[in-house]
Amino acid sequence: MSDEIERRLRDSFDAQARAGVPDGALPPPPRFATAAATGGAAARRHGRWLAPLAAAAVVLAVVGTILGLQSGSDHHNQQPVAVPSGQNPSSTAIQTAAAAPVDMRMAPADGATYGVGMPVVAYFSHTFSSAKPLAAATAVTVRGKPVQAAWYFETSTEPGYPIEGHLRMPDYWPAHADVHVAVAANTLTAATTVDFKTGARTIAVVEDAKHKMILTRDGKQIGVYPVSLGASTTPTERGVKVIMEKRPSVCMHDVAGTYYECGIKLAQQLTSSGEYLHAAPWNVQNIRAGIDTSNGCTNLLPADASTLYKTLEVGDVVSYPDAKGPEMKVAGGYGDWNVPWAVWLKGGLIPTG
Amino acid sequence: MSTAVMARTGDADAAVGALFQAQRLPMVRLARLLVDDLETAEDVVQDAFTALHRKWRSIASHDAAVGYLRACVVNGSRSVLRRRRTARAHPWPDATTLSADGADSGLLVAEEHREVLAALRQLPARQREVIVLRYWSDLPEAEVAAALGISVGAVKSSASRGRDAIAALLGGMS
């Protein structure tokens, strides 16, 4: 009895810890540096990390030494850069970055396998005027051969990290391939690498007009599934999304907090705003009838949700060409593929040319 | 500030910075189990690191630093709970743990864990702390005793009473 209680406690604590405080969440800047610099508790509460003493305190995973950026902004030139929520850092290596105003850490995780839509992402604690040195120092190979890839920068939704940079090729990564990203030491960053693999080219297209998801793998159709998307008041975002995370069961709530519901099964996250693919046993009739009733999620028949949960992986592409909501943003999840390549090459918020 | 003092401050910054990288996440998770909401947990942990930074010169070793942090987190969590005891009348759902963005914003924890965590919340502070340090932090009884400033005997009896109470609550819930 006691053993059983101990086991349940350990399991529940573990689940709560991971869900409540995710591994990949961006750490806030340490306050002790600010407190030491100012001695003031008031500054401590909402103050940004003041630079002077912080340099020695910045100890971060991996890489980058972004130097000489943004001379006019001395009150936030000293924060870490890290990976998006729900992802493992690419490395656990720790380096002291005493001389580095900013460090950079990239996702995805080294050695892992992802769908062909997986972007490489880095978060930046402050903006800078040109990403040219970073762009010039970045080399990407697929199966050992150099390929064209480019950075694109956008406002980030991560608190304290105003900018994020995404790296991708003109089209999805080739399937069943090894991808190697190398950033050479340059005037902005120190040298770093990320290696990952891609799985099959698995792409789901959700046609709102037909209320169907059509799933293809390596070019072959492998399934068609009825769906119910967002109701007219809460429409599903349009555009190409990428599976960010999978969870066997989640709780959900709406923006206003007017509902809160747990036990939503077989959930695969598509946007930071909270759109998922998930089983909706309560909505079977509307799914079959092709009526859009959800809060933005893609409701699936329970059996289909189970199949898709087994079939799809993080990084797989789920596209919504005719959904009725606004177009998904790059930083609204992995929204990279919504930007045309010609536009992407300009670098977005921070020019790369 | 003299050069010597600068150098000393620099040591503390680098050392506490390294600890912050390594220990922030486990400490926030510990605090999160004690105080229920993430923002408060982050606050408690930041305060613990600030205290460690202030006391750095009297901290003898890495282990001592981690032990000190843990004690700060437990004590900080308890004072937060004391301050807002009345505000915690309704233990679940804990809206503050939910991210505030988006339609269907998802998160969290399977149902079977929620009842265990709900039961944990019903325990008196001491039992809850002991249970969390024993079964989340996996500390031996002697270290739990050190973190809480109580005897090993008190750790044993709190753990046993806490387990019994949770078993009873879970029995009653199912």
Short mmCIF file of C-alpha atoms in Angstrom, two decimals:
data_model
loop_
_atom_site.label_atom_id
_atom_site.label_comp_id
_atom_site.label_asym_id
_atom_site.label_seq_id
_atom_site.Cartn_x
_atom_site.Cartn_y
_atom_site.Cartn_z
CA MET A 1 0.00 0.00 0.00
CA SER A 2 2.72 2.36 1.04
CA ASP A 3 4.81 1.37 -2.00
CA GLU A 4 1.86 1.99 -4.25
CA ILE A 5 1.36 5.46 -2.76
CA GLU A 6 5.07 6.23 -3.15
CA ARG A 7 4.97 5.17 -6.77
CA ARG A 8 1.90 7.27 -7.47
CA LEU A 9 3.46 10.27 -5.76
CA ARG A 10 6.63 9.97 -7.81
CA ASP A 11 4.69 9.56 -11.06
CA SER A 12 2.39 12.45 -10.35
CA PHE A 13 5.18 14.77 -9.26
CA ASP A 14 7.07 13.92 -12.38
CA ALA A 15 4.05 14.57 -14.59
CA GLN A 16 3.25 17.81 -12.81
CA ALA A 17 6.84 19.01 -12.98
CA ARG A 18 7.12 18.39 -16.69
CA ALA A 19 3.75 19.83 -17.55
CA GLY A 20 3.87 22.77 -15.16
CA VAL A 21 7.47 23.74 -15.81
CA PRO A 22 8.48 22.44 -19.24
CA ASP A 23 12.06 21.44 -20.00
CA GLY A 24 12.50 23.75 -22.91
CA ALA A 25 10.88 26.85 -21.45
CA LEU A 26 13.10 29.88 -21.68
CA PRO A 27 14.72 30.62 -18.37
CA PRO A 28 14.17 34.17 -17.14
CA PRO A 29 17.24 36.31 -16.63
CA PRO A 30 18.63 35.76 -13.15
CA ARG A 31 17.61 38.54 -10.81
CA PHE A 32 20.58 38.24 -8.53
CA ALA A 33 22.72 40.07 -11.05
CA THR A 34 20.30 42.98 -11.12
CA ALA A 35 19.91 42.95 -7.38
CA ALA A 36 23.65 43.01 -6.96
CA ALA A 37 24.06 45.81 -9.44
CA THR A 38 21.33 48.04 -8.09
CA GLY A 39 20.76 46.76 -4.58
CA GLY A 40 17.11 47.64 -5.12
CA ALA A 41 14.19 45.34 -4.64
CA ALA A 42 11.96 47.56 -6.74
CA ALA A 43 14.21 47.23 -9.75
CA ARG A 44 14.31 43.54 -9.08
CA ARG A 45 10.63 42.89 -9.68
CA HIS A 46 10.23 44.05 -13.21
CA GLY A 47 13.67 45.25 -14.06
CA ARG A 48 15.47 43.98 -17.07
CA TRP A 49 18.76 42.37 -16.49
CA LEU A 50 21.18 45.21 -16.15
CA ALA A 51 24.30 44.63 -18.08
CA PRO A 52 27.37 45.61 -16.10
CA LEU A 53 27.69 42.72 -13.69
CA ALA A 54 25.83 40.27 -15.79
CA ALA A 55 28.57 39.47 -18.27
CA ALA A 56 30.38 37.20 -15.91
CA ALA A 57 27.15 35.58 -14.83
CA VAL A 58 25.98 34.54 -18.23
CA VAL A 59 26.65 30.85 -18.37
CA LEU A 60 24.72 29.18 -21.09
CA ALA A 61 24.39 26.17 -23.21
CA VAL A 62 26.48 26.30 -26.34
CA VAL A 63 27.62 28.92 -28.67
CA GLY A 64 27.32 32.28 -30.06
CA THR A 65 29.13 35.39 -29.23
CA ILE A 66 27.18 38.21 -30.69
CA LEU A 67 29.42 41.19 -30.46
CA GLY A 68 29.08 44.85 -31.07
CA LEU A 69 25.36 44.84 -31.65
CA GLN A 70 22.92 47.51 -30.82
CA SER A 71 25.22 50.01 -29.23
CA GLY A 72 22.31 52.23 -28.33
CA SER A 73 20.59 49.75 -26.08
CA ASP A 74 22.70 49.21 -23.06
CA HIS A 75 19.95 48.16 -20.70
CA HIS A 76 19.16 44.87 -22.33
CA ASN A 77 22.14 43.67 -24.22
CA GLN A 78 22.89 40.74 -22.06
CA GLN A 79 20.37 37.99 -22.11
CA PRO A 80 20.50 34.38 -23.05
CA VAL A 81 19.11 32.83 -26.15
CA ALA A 82 17.50 29.47 -25.96
CA VAL A 83 15.23 26.94 -27.56
CA PRO A 84 11.47 26.94 -27.86
CA SER A 85 9.17 25.34 -25.34
CA GLY A 86 8.66 21.67 -25.74
CA GLN A 87 12.00 21.03 -27.31
CA ASN A 88 15.15 19.66 -25.93
CA PRO A 89 18.19 21.83 -26.18
CA SER A 90 20.58 20.80 -28.85
CA SER A 91 23.29 20.20 -26.36
CA THR A 92 23.84 20.16 -22.66
CA ALA A 93 27.30 21.55 -22.98
CA ILE A 94 27.83 24.52 -20.71
CA GLN A 95 30.23 27.28 -21.51
CA THR A 96 31.09 30.46 -19.79
CA ALA A 97 30.45 33.37 -22.07
CA ALA A 98 32.18 36.05 -20.13
CA ALA A 99 33.04 38.06 -23.23
CA ALA A 100 29.78 37.40 -25.07
CA PRO A 101 26.98 39.92 -24.95
CA VAL A 102 24.56 37.27 -26.20
CA ASP A 103 24.65 33.51 -26.52
CA MET A 104 22.66 31.48 -28.98
CA ARG A 105 21.28 27.98 -28.56
CA MET A 106 19.57 26.20 -31.40
CA ALA A 107 16.86 23.60 -31.74
CA PRO A 108 16.12 20.87 -32.74
CA ALA A 109 17.80 18.37 -30.47
CA ASP A 110 21.03 16.82 -31.70
CA GLY A 111 20.59 13.36 -33.14
CA ALA A 112 16.79 13.29 -33.00
CA THR A 113 14.49 12.51 -35.93
CA TYR A 114 11.82 14.96 -37.05
CA GLY A 115 9.28 15.51 -39.77
CA VAL A 116 10.40 17.37 -42.86
CA GLY A 117 8.76 20.64 -41.72
CA MET A 118 10.90 21.08 -38.61
CA PRO A 119 12.54 24.50 -38.49
CA VAL A 120 15.81 25.24 -36.75
CA VAL A 121 15.03 27.98 -34.23
CA ALA A 122 17.12 30.37 -32.15
CA TYR A 123 15.81 32.99 -29.72
CA PHE A 124 17.43 36.38 -29.22
CA SER A 125 17.17 38.56 -26.17
CA HIS A 126 17.59 41.79 -28.09
CA THR A 127 17.35 43.04 -31.61
CA PHE A 128 20.27 43.90 -33.87
CA SER A 129 20.56 45.81 -37.08
CA SER A 130 22.01 43.24 -39.47
CA ALA A 131 22.18 39.46 -39.41
CA LYS A 132 24.58 39.37 -42.34
CA PRO A 133 27.58 37.97 -40.42
CA LEU A 134 25.42 35.20 -38.94
CA ALA A 135 23.94 34.40 -42.34
CA ALA A 136 27.35 34.33 -44.02
CA ALA A 137 28.72 31.99 -41.34
CA THR A 138 25.86 29.50 -41.56
CA ALA A 139 26.35 26.40 -43.70
CA VAL A 140 23.79 23.61 -44.04
CA THR A 141 24.40 20.20 -45.53
CA VAL A 142 21.90 17.42 -46.24
CA ARG A 143 23.38 13.92 -46.62
CA GLY A 144 26.74 15.62 -46.68
CA LYS A 145 25.97 17.92 -49.62
CA PRO A 146 25.66 21.69 -49.21
CA VAL A 147 22.12 23.06 -49.60
CA GLN A 148 20.63 26.52 -49.70
CA ALA A 149 19.18 27.63 -46.38
CA ALA A 150 18.44 31.05 -44.89
CA TRP A 151 17.58 32.77 -41.61
CA TYR A 152 14.39 34.72 -41.10
CA PHE A 153 13.70 36.87 -38.06
CA GLU A 154 10.43 37.79 -36.44
CA THR A 155 9.08 39.13 -33.20
CA SER A 156 8.92 36.33 -30.69
CA THR A 157 6.09 35.60 -28.31
CA GLU A 158 8.48 34.33 -25.66
CA PRO A 159 8.54 36.73 -22.71
CA GLY A 160 11.83 38.59 -22.48
CA TYR A 161 12.97 37.40 -25.89
CA PRO A 162 11.80 39.87 -28.49
CA ILE A 163 13.36 38.20 -31.53
CA GLU A 164 13.50 34.70 -32.88
CA GLY A 165 15.41 33.45 -35.92
CA HIS A 166 14.28 30.47 -37.99
CA LEU A 167 16.51 28.62 -40.45
CA ARG A 168 15.06 26.65 -43.36
CA MET A 169 15.52 25.55 -46.96
CA PRO A 170 13.36 26.83 -49.86
CA ASP A 171 11.16 23.73 -49.48
CA TYR A 172 10.78 21.17 -46.68
CA TRP A 173 13.90 19.23 -45.68
CA PRO A 174 14.50 16.16 -47.87
CA ALA A 175 12.97 13.02 -46.31
CA HIS A 176 15.02 10.24 -44.69
CA ALA A 177 18.10 12.46 -44.53
CA ASP A 178 20.80 13.65 -42.15
CA VAL A 179 20.82 17.43 -41.73
CA HIS A 180 23.90 19.20 -40.47
CA VAL A 181 23.81 22.88 -39.56
CA ALA A 182 27.11 24.61 -38.87
CA VAL A 183 27.58 28.20 -37.81
CA ALA A 184 31.22 29.21 -38.10
CA ALA A 185 32.72 31.70 -35.71
CA ASN A 186 31.99 35.18 -37.01
CA THR A 187 31.69 38.74 -35.79
CA LEU A 188 28.28 37.96 -34.31
CA THR A 189 28.43 34.45 -32.91
CA ALA A 190 30.83 31.73 -31.86
CA ALA A 191 30.91 28.45 -33.76
CA THR A 192 28.16 25.89 -33.22
CA THR A 193 26.57 22.90 -34.92
CA VAL A 194 23.25 21.08 -34.84
CA ASP A 195 22.64 17.63 -36.32
CA PHE A 196 19.29 15.96 -36.79
CA LYS A 197 17.55 13.45 -39.05
CA THR A 198 14.35 13.65 -41.01
CA GLY A 199 11.81 10.86 -41.27
CA ALA A 200 9.31 10.26 -44.06
CA ARG A 201 7.78 13.18 -45.92
CA THR A 202 4.44 13.03 -44.09
CA ILE A 203 2.05 15.80 -45.00
CA ALA A 204 -1.56 16.30 -43.91
CA VAL A 205 -3.73 18.72 -45.85
CA VAL A 206 -6.90 19.79 -44.07
CA GLU A 207 -9.52 21.07 -46.47
CA ASP A 208 -12.04 23.15 -44.61
CA ALA A 209 -14.48 23.25 -47.53
CA LYS A 210 -14.57 19.44 -47.62
CA HIS A 211 -14.11 18.99 -43.86
CA LYS A 212 -11.48 16.38 -44.54
CA MET A 213 -7.83 15.75 -43.76
CA ILE A 214 -5.88 14.03 -46.53
CA LEU A 215 -2.70 12.37 -45.34
CA THR A 216 0.21 11.50 -47.62
CA ARG A 217 3.49 9.79 -46.84
CA ASP A 218 6.41 10.02 -49.26
CA GLY A 219 3.96 11.08 -51.96
CA LYS A 220 1.40 8.31 -51.41
CA GLN A 221 -2.03 8.96 -49.95
CA ILE A 222 -2.40 6.88 -46.80
CA GLY A 223 -5.60 8.19 -45.27
CA VAL A 224 -8.60 10.52 -45.39
CA TYR A 225 -10.19 11.62 -42.13
CA PRO A 226 -13.29 13.75 -41.45
CA VAL A 227 -12.70 16.82 -39.26
CA SER A 228 -14.55 19.62 -37.51
CA LEU A 229 -12.55 22.87 -37.43
CA GLY A 230 -13.07 26.18 -35.61
CA ALA A 231 -16.54 27.70 -35.44
CA SER A 232 -17.09 31.04 -37.18
CA THR A 233 -16.44 32.94 -33.93
CA THR A 234 -13.21 31.00 -33.27
CA PRO A 235 -11.93 30.09 -36.73
CA THR A 236 -8.90 27.88 -37.29
CA GLU A 237 -5.84 29.77 -38.55
CA ARG A 238 -5.02 29.42 -42.23
CA GLY A 239 -1.67 28.26 -43.54
CA VAL A 240 0.99 25.61 -43.11
CA LYS A 241 1.52 24.37 -39.57
CA VAL A 242 3.98 21.90 -38.11
CA ILE A 243 3.43 19.49 -35.23
CA MET A 244 5.18 20.99 -32.24
CA GLU A 245 4.41 18.51 -29.53
CA LYS A 246 2.33 15.39 -28.78
CA ARG A 247 0.56 14.67 -25.53
CA PRO A 248 -1.63 11.69 -24.65
CA SER A 249 -3.99 13.87 -22.62
CA VAL A 250 -4.23 17.61 -22.03
CA CYS A 251 -6.39 20.18 -20.29
CA MET A 252 -7.55 23.15 -22.32
CA HIS A 253 -9.06 26.52 -21.67
CA ASP A 254 -10.12 29.46 -23.77
CA VAL A 255 -8.66 32.95 -23.84
CA ALA A 256 -11.21 34.38 -21.44
CA GLY A 257 -10.88 31.43 -19.08
CA THR A 258 -14.60 30.79 -19.33
CA TYR A 259 -14.12 27.09 -19.79
CA TYR A 260 -11.59 24.65 -18.56
CA GLU A 261 -11.63 21.05 -19.58
CA CYS A 262 -9.32 18.14 -18.96
CA GLY A 263 -8.92 14.72 -20.47
CA ILE A 264 -8.66 15.87 -24.06
CA LYS A 265 -6.96 12.89 -25.61
CA LEU A 266 -4.37 12.25 -28.29
CA ALA A 267 -3.48 15.89 -28.68
CA GLN A 268 -0.88 17.13 -31.17
CA GLN A 269 -0.04 20.81 -30.90
CA LEU A 270 0.09 23.00 -34.02
CA THR A 271 0.23 26.61 -32.83
CA SER A 272 1.46 28.48 -29.77
CA SER A 273 -2.02 29.91 -29.46
CA GLY A 274 -3.23 26.41 -28.68
CA GLU A 275 -4.55 24.78 -31.82
CA TYR A 276 -4.31 21.01 -31.67
CA LEU A 277 -5.29 17.90 -33.55
CA HIS A 278 -7.20 15.86 -30.98
CA ALA A 279 -9.86 13.22 -30.37
CA ALA A 280 -13.31 14.76 -29.86
CA PRO A 281 -15.65 11.95 -28.83
CA TRP A 282 -18.28 14.54 -27.82
CA ASN A 283 -18.33 15.99 -31.32
CA VAL A 284 -18.66 12.87 -33.46
CA GLN A 285 -21.92 14.00 -35.03
CA ASN A 286 -20.52 17.34 -36.20
CA ILE A 287 -17.31 15.74 -37.42
CA ARG A 288 -19.34 13.31 -39.52
CA ALA A 289 -21.69 16.06 -40.69
CA GLY A 290 -18.86 18.42 -41.63
CA ILE A 291 -19.87 21.24 -39.31
CA ASP A 292 -17.14 23.49 -37.87
CA THR A 293 -17.77 23.85 -34.16
CA SER A 294 -14.46 23.88 -32.30
CA ASN A 295 -12.49 26.65 -30.59
CA GLY A 296 -9.91 26.44 -33.35
CA CYS A 297 -8.71 22.90 -32.83
CA THR A 298 -9.05 20.17 -35.42
CA ASN A 299 -11.55 17.73 -33.93
CA LEU A 300 -11.08 14.12 -35.01
CA LEU A 301 -13.05 10.93 -34.55
CA PRO A 302 -11.43 9.02 -31.66
CA ALA A 303 -10.20 6.15 -33.86
CA ASP A 304 -8.73 8.58 -36.39
CA ALA A 305 -7.06 10.60 -33.65
CA SER A 306 -5.46 7.39 -32.44
CA THR A 307 -4.21 6.50 -35.93
CA LEU A 308 -2.83 10.00 -36.47
CA TYR A 309 -1.21 10.10 -33.07
CA LYS A 310 0.74 6.98 -34.04
CA THR A 311 1.43 8.13 -37.60
CA LEU A 312 2.48 11.75 -37.18
CA GLU A 313 5.67 12.98 -35.53
CA VAL A 314 6.96 16.31 -34.33
CA GLY A 315 8.01 18.28 -37.40
CA ASP A 316 5.39 16.75 -39.70
CA VAL A 317 3.42 19.23 -41.78
CA VAL A 318 -0.30 19.90 -41.34
CA SER A 319 -1.55 22.43 -43.83
CA TYR A 320 -4.83 24.40 -43.78
CA PRO A 321 -5.05 26.06 -47.20
CA ASP A 322 -8.65 27.29 -46.87
CA ALA A 323 -9.28 27.59 -43.14
CA LYS A 324 -11.26 30.72 -42.26
CA GLY A 325 -9.02 32.28 -39.64
CA PRO A 326 -6.12 34.70 -40.12
CA GLU A 327 -2.86 33.37 -41.54
CA MET A 328 -0.58 31.76 -39.01
CA LYS A 329 2.53 33.80 -38.18
CA VAL A 330 6.08 32.46 -38.26
CA ALA A 331 6.42 32.86 -34.52
CA GLY A 332 2.93 31.55 -33.81
CA GLY A 333 4.45 28.09 -33.64
CA TYR A 334 6.45 26.69 -36.54
CA GLY A 335 4.81 28.93 -39.12
CA ASP A 336 7.88 29.12 -41.36
CA TRP A 337 6.35 27.63 -44.46
CA ASN A 338 3.81 30.43 -44.80
CA VAL A 339 6.49 32.83 -45.98
CA PRO A 340 7.35 32.71 -49.72
CA TRP A 341 11.04 31.97 -50.28
CA ALA A 342 11.72 35.27 -52.03
CA VAL A 343 10.39 37.10 -48.99
CA TRP A 344 12.16 34.75 -46.61
CA LEU A 345 15.52 35.56 -48.24
CA LYS A 346 15.23 39.18 -47.14
CA GLY A 347 15.42 38.07 -43.51
CA GLY A 348 12.15 39.45 -42.16
CA LEU A 349 12.59 41.79 -39.21
CA ILE A 350 16.39 41.81 -39.46
CA PRO A 351 17.96 41.93 -42.91
CA THR A 352 20.34 39.13 -43.77
CA GLY A 353 21.66 40.70 -46.97
CA MET B 1 34.30 49.73 -5.67
CA SER B 2 37.83 48.47 -5.26
CA THR B 3 39.39 46.02 -7.64
CA ALA B 4 39.44 43.32 -5.00
CA VAL B 5 35.76 43.69 -4.32
CA MET B 6 35.01 43.71 -8.02
CA ALA B 7 36.89 40.46 -8.44
CA ARG B 8 35.02 38.90 -5.55
CA THR B 9 31.67 40.01 -6.98
CA GLY B 10 32.71 38.60 -10.33
CA ASP B 11 33.39 35.21 -8.76
CA ALA B 12 29.97 35.15 -7.18
CA ASP B 13 28.31 36.21 -10.43
CA ALA B 14 30.00 33.47 -12.41
CA ALA B 15 29.49 30.77 -9.80
CA VAL B 16 25.89 31.64 -9.02
CA GLY B 17 25.29 32.09 -12.75
CA ALA B 18 26.47 28.54 -13.35
CA LEU B 19 24.26 27.27 -10.55
CA PHE B 20 21.36 29.23 -11.97
CA GLN B 21 21.74 27.46 -15.28
CA ALA B 22 21.97 24.04 -13.70
CA GLN B 23 19.60 24.35 -10.74
CA ARG B 24 16.91 26.81 -11.75
CA LEU B 25 14.65 24.27 -13.43
CA PRO B 26 14.68 21.63 -10.65
CA MET B 27 14.24 24.39 -8.06
CA VAL B 28 11.29 25.91 -9.93
CA ARG B 29 9.72 22.48 -10.17
CA LEU B 30 10.21 21.96 -6.46
CA ALA B 31 8.68 25.36 -5.70
CA ARG B 32 5.89 24.70 -8.15
CA LEU B 33 4.85 21.61 -6.17
CA LEU B 34 4.84 23.65 -2.99
CA VAL B 35 3.09 26.84 -4.11
CA ASP B 36 0.87 25.70 -7.01
CA ASP B 37 1.49 28.45 -9.51
CA LEU B 38 4.39 28.97 -11.81
CA GLU B 39 4.79 32.72 -11.43
CA THR B 40 5.09 32.47 -7.67
CA ALA B 41 7.42 29.50 -8.02
CA GLU B 42 9.70 31.50 -10.32
CA ASP B 43 9.62 34.37 -7.83
CA VAL B 44 10.52 32.16 -4.90
CA VAL B 45 13.41 30.66 -6.84
CA GLN B 46 14.71 34.05 -7.97
CA ASP B 47 14.69 35.18 -4.36
CA ALA B 48 16.56 32.03 -3.36
CA PHE B 49 19.30 32.74 -5.91
CA THR B 50 19.50 36.36 -4.81
CA ALA B 51 19.95 35.18 -1.23
CA LEU B 52 22.60 32.68 -2.33
CA HIS B 53 24.41 35.40 -4.25
CA ARG B 54 24.37 37.64 -1.20
CA LYS B 55 25.73 34.86 1.00
CA TRP B 56 28.13 33.47 -1.54
CA ARG B 57 31.28 34.15 0.43
CA SER B 58 30.08 32.04 3.34
CA ILE B 59 29.00 29.11 1.17
CA ALA B 60 31.57 26.35 1.44
CA SER B 61 30.84 24.02 -1.46
CA HIS B 62 28.63 23.23 -4.40
CA ASP B 63 26.58 20.80 -2.31
CA ALA B 64 26.20 23.38 0.41
CA ALA B 65 25.01 25.89 -2.18
CA VAL B 66 22.37 23.50 -3.52
CA GLY B 67 21.26 22.68 0.02
CA TYR B 68 21.03 26.35 0.84
CA LEU B 69 18.98 27.02 -2.30
CA ARG B 70 16.62 24.20 -1.46
CA ALA B 71 16.09 25.47 2.07
CA CYS B 72 15.43 28.97 0.70
CA VAL B 73 12.90 27.57 -1.76
CA VAL B 74 11.03 25.62 0.92
CA ASN B 75 11.02 28.52 3.36
CA GLY B 76 10.13 31.04 0.67
CA SER B 77 7.27 28.85 -0.50
CA ARG B 78 5.97 28.52 3.00
CA SER B 79 5.95 32.25 3.61
CA VAL B 80 4.13 32.84 0.34
CA LEU B 81 1.48 30.32 1.34
CA ARG B 82 1.17 31.86 4.78
CA ARG B 83 0.64 35.29 3.25
CA ARG B 84 -2.15 34.15 1.02
CA ARG B 85 -3.69 31.31 2.95
CA THR B 86 -7.16 32.73 2.57
CA ALA B 87 -6.75 33.14 -1.16
CA ARG B 88 -6.17 29.42 -1.56
CA ALA B 89 -9.58 28.30 -0.38
CA HIS B 90 -10.34 26.64 -3.72
CA PRO B 91 -7.52 24.25 -4.52
CA TRP B 92 -8.40 23.14 -8.06
CA PRO B 93 -8.52 23.88 -10.90
CA ASP B 94 -5.56 26.07 -10.53
CA ALA B 95 -6.16 28.76 -13.10
CA THR B 96 -2.80 30.37 -12.52
CA THR B 97 -1.05 27.35 -13.98
CA LEU B 98 -2.76 27.81 -17.29
CA SER B 99 -1.11 29.71 -20.03
CA ALA B 100 -3.30 32.66 -20.83
CA ASP B 101 -3.10 32.55 -24.57
CA GLY B 102 -5.15 31.18 -27.30
CA ALA B 103 -8.19 29.19 -28.10
CA ASP B 104 -8.06 25.69 -26.65
CA SER B 105 -4.75 26.47 -25.10
CA GLY B 106 -3.52 23.17 -23.94
CA LEU B 107 -1.39 21.94 -21.19
CA LEU B 108 -0.89 19.87 -18.24
CA VAL B 109 -1.50 16.80 -16.46
CA ALA B 110 -3.36 13.53 -16.87
CA GLU B 111 -6.35 13.04 -14.64
CA GLU B 112 -4.90 10.28 -12.52
CA HIS B 113 -2.11 12.64 -11.47
CA ARG B 114 -4.48 15.47 -10.75
CA GLU B 115 -6.15 13.62 -7.92
CA VAL B 116 -2.81 12.81 -6.34
CA LEU B 117 -1.78 16.46 -6.58
CA ALA B 118 -5.14 17.58 -5.24
CA ALA B 119 -4.66 15.25 -2.27
CA LEU B 120 -1.18 16.66 -1.71
CA ARG B 121 -2.69 20.13 -1.45
CA GLN B 122 -4.88 19.03 1.44
CA LEU B 123 -1.91 18.15 3.62
CA PRO B 124 -0.55 20.43 6.32
CA ALA B 125 2.48 22.41 5.11
CA ARG B 126 5.07 20.32 6.94
CA GLN B 127 3.80 16.99 5.62
CA ARG B 128 3.52 18.37 2.15
CA GLU B 129 7.10 19.65 2.23
CA VAL B 130 8.41 16.35 3.51
CA ILE B 131 6.48 14.38 0.89
CA VAL B 132 7.69 16.63 -1.93
CA LEU B 133 11.32 16.56 -0.82
CA ARG B 134 11.25 12.78 -0.30
CA TYR B 135 9.44 11.77 -3.48
CA TRP B 136 10.09 14.59 -5.91
CA SER B 137 13.57 15.74 -4.90
CA ASP B 138 14.42 12.14 -3.85
CA LEU B 139 16.33 13.36 -0.86
CA PRO B 140 17.39 10.98 1.90
CA GLU B 141 15.66 11.60 5.22
CA ALA B 142 18.72 13.30 6.67
CA GLU B 143 18.78 15.89 3.88
CA VAL B 144 15.05 16.49 4.15
CA ALA B 145 15.63 17.11 7.83
CA ALA B 146 18.43 19.55 7.03
CA ALA B 147 16.41 21.43 4.43
CA LEU B 148 13.48 21.84 6.81
CA GLY B 149 15.47 22.35 9.97
CA ILE B 150 13.74 19.46 11.76
CA SER B 151 14.86 16.11 13.15
CA VAL B 152 15.07 12.88 11.16
CA GLY B 153 12.43 11.45 13.46
CA ALA B 154 10.08 14.30 12.56
CA VAL B 155 10.75 13.64 8.86
CA LYS B 156 9.86 9.98 9.29
CA SER B 157 6.65 10.67 11.13
CA SER B 158 5.56 13.49 8.78
CA ALA B 159 6.24 11.31 5.74
CA SER B 160 4.28 8.42 7.20
CA ARG B 161 1.33 10.61 8.21
CA GLY B 162 1.40 12.36 4.85
CA ARG B 163 1.37 9.08 2.93
CA ASP B 164 -1.49 7.75 5.04
CA ALA B 165 -3.49 10.92 4.53
CA ILE B 166 -2.98 10.83 0.77
CA ALA B 167 -3.90 7.14 0.64
CA ALA B 168 -7.08 7.92 2.55
CA LEU B 169 -7.93 10.87 0.30
CA LEU B 170 -7.36 8.84 -2.86
CA GLY B 171 -9.39 5.98 -1.47
CA GLY B 172 -12.21 8.38 -0.73
CA MET B 173 -12.04 9.96 -4.18
CA SER B 174 -12.26 6.85 -6.30
#
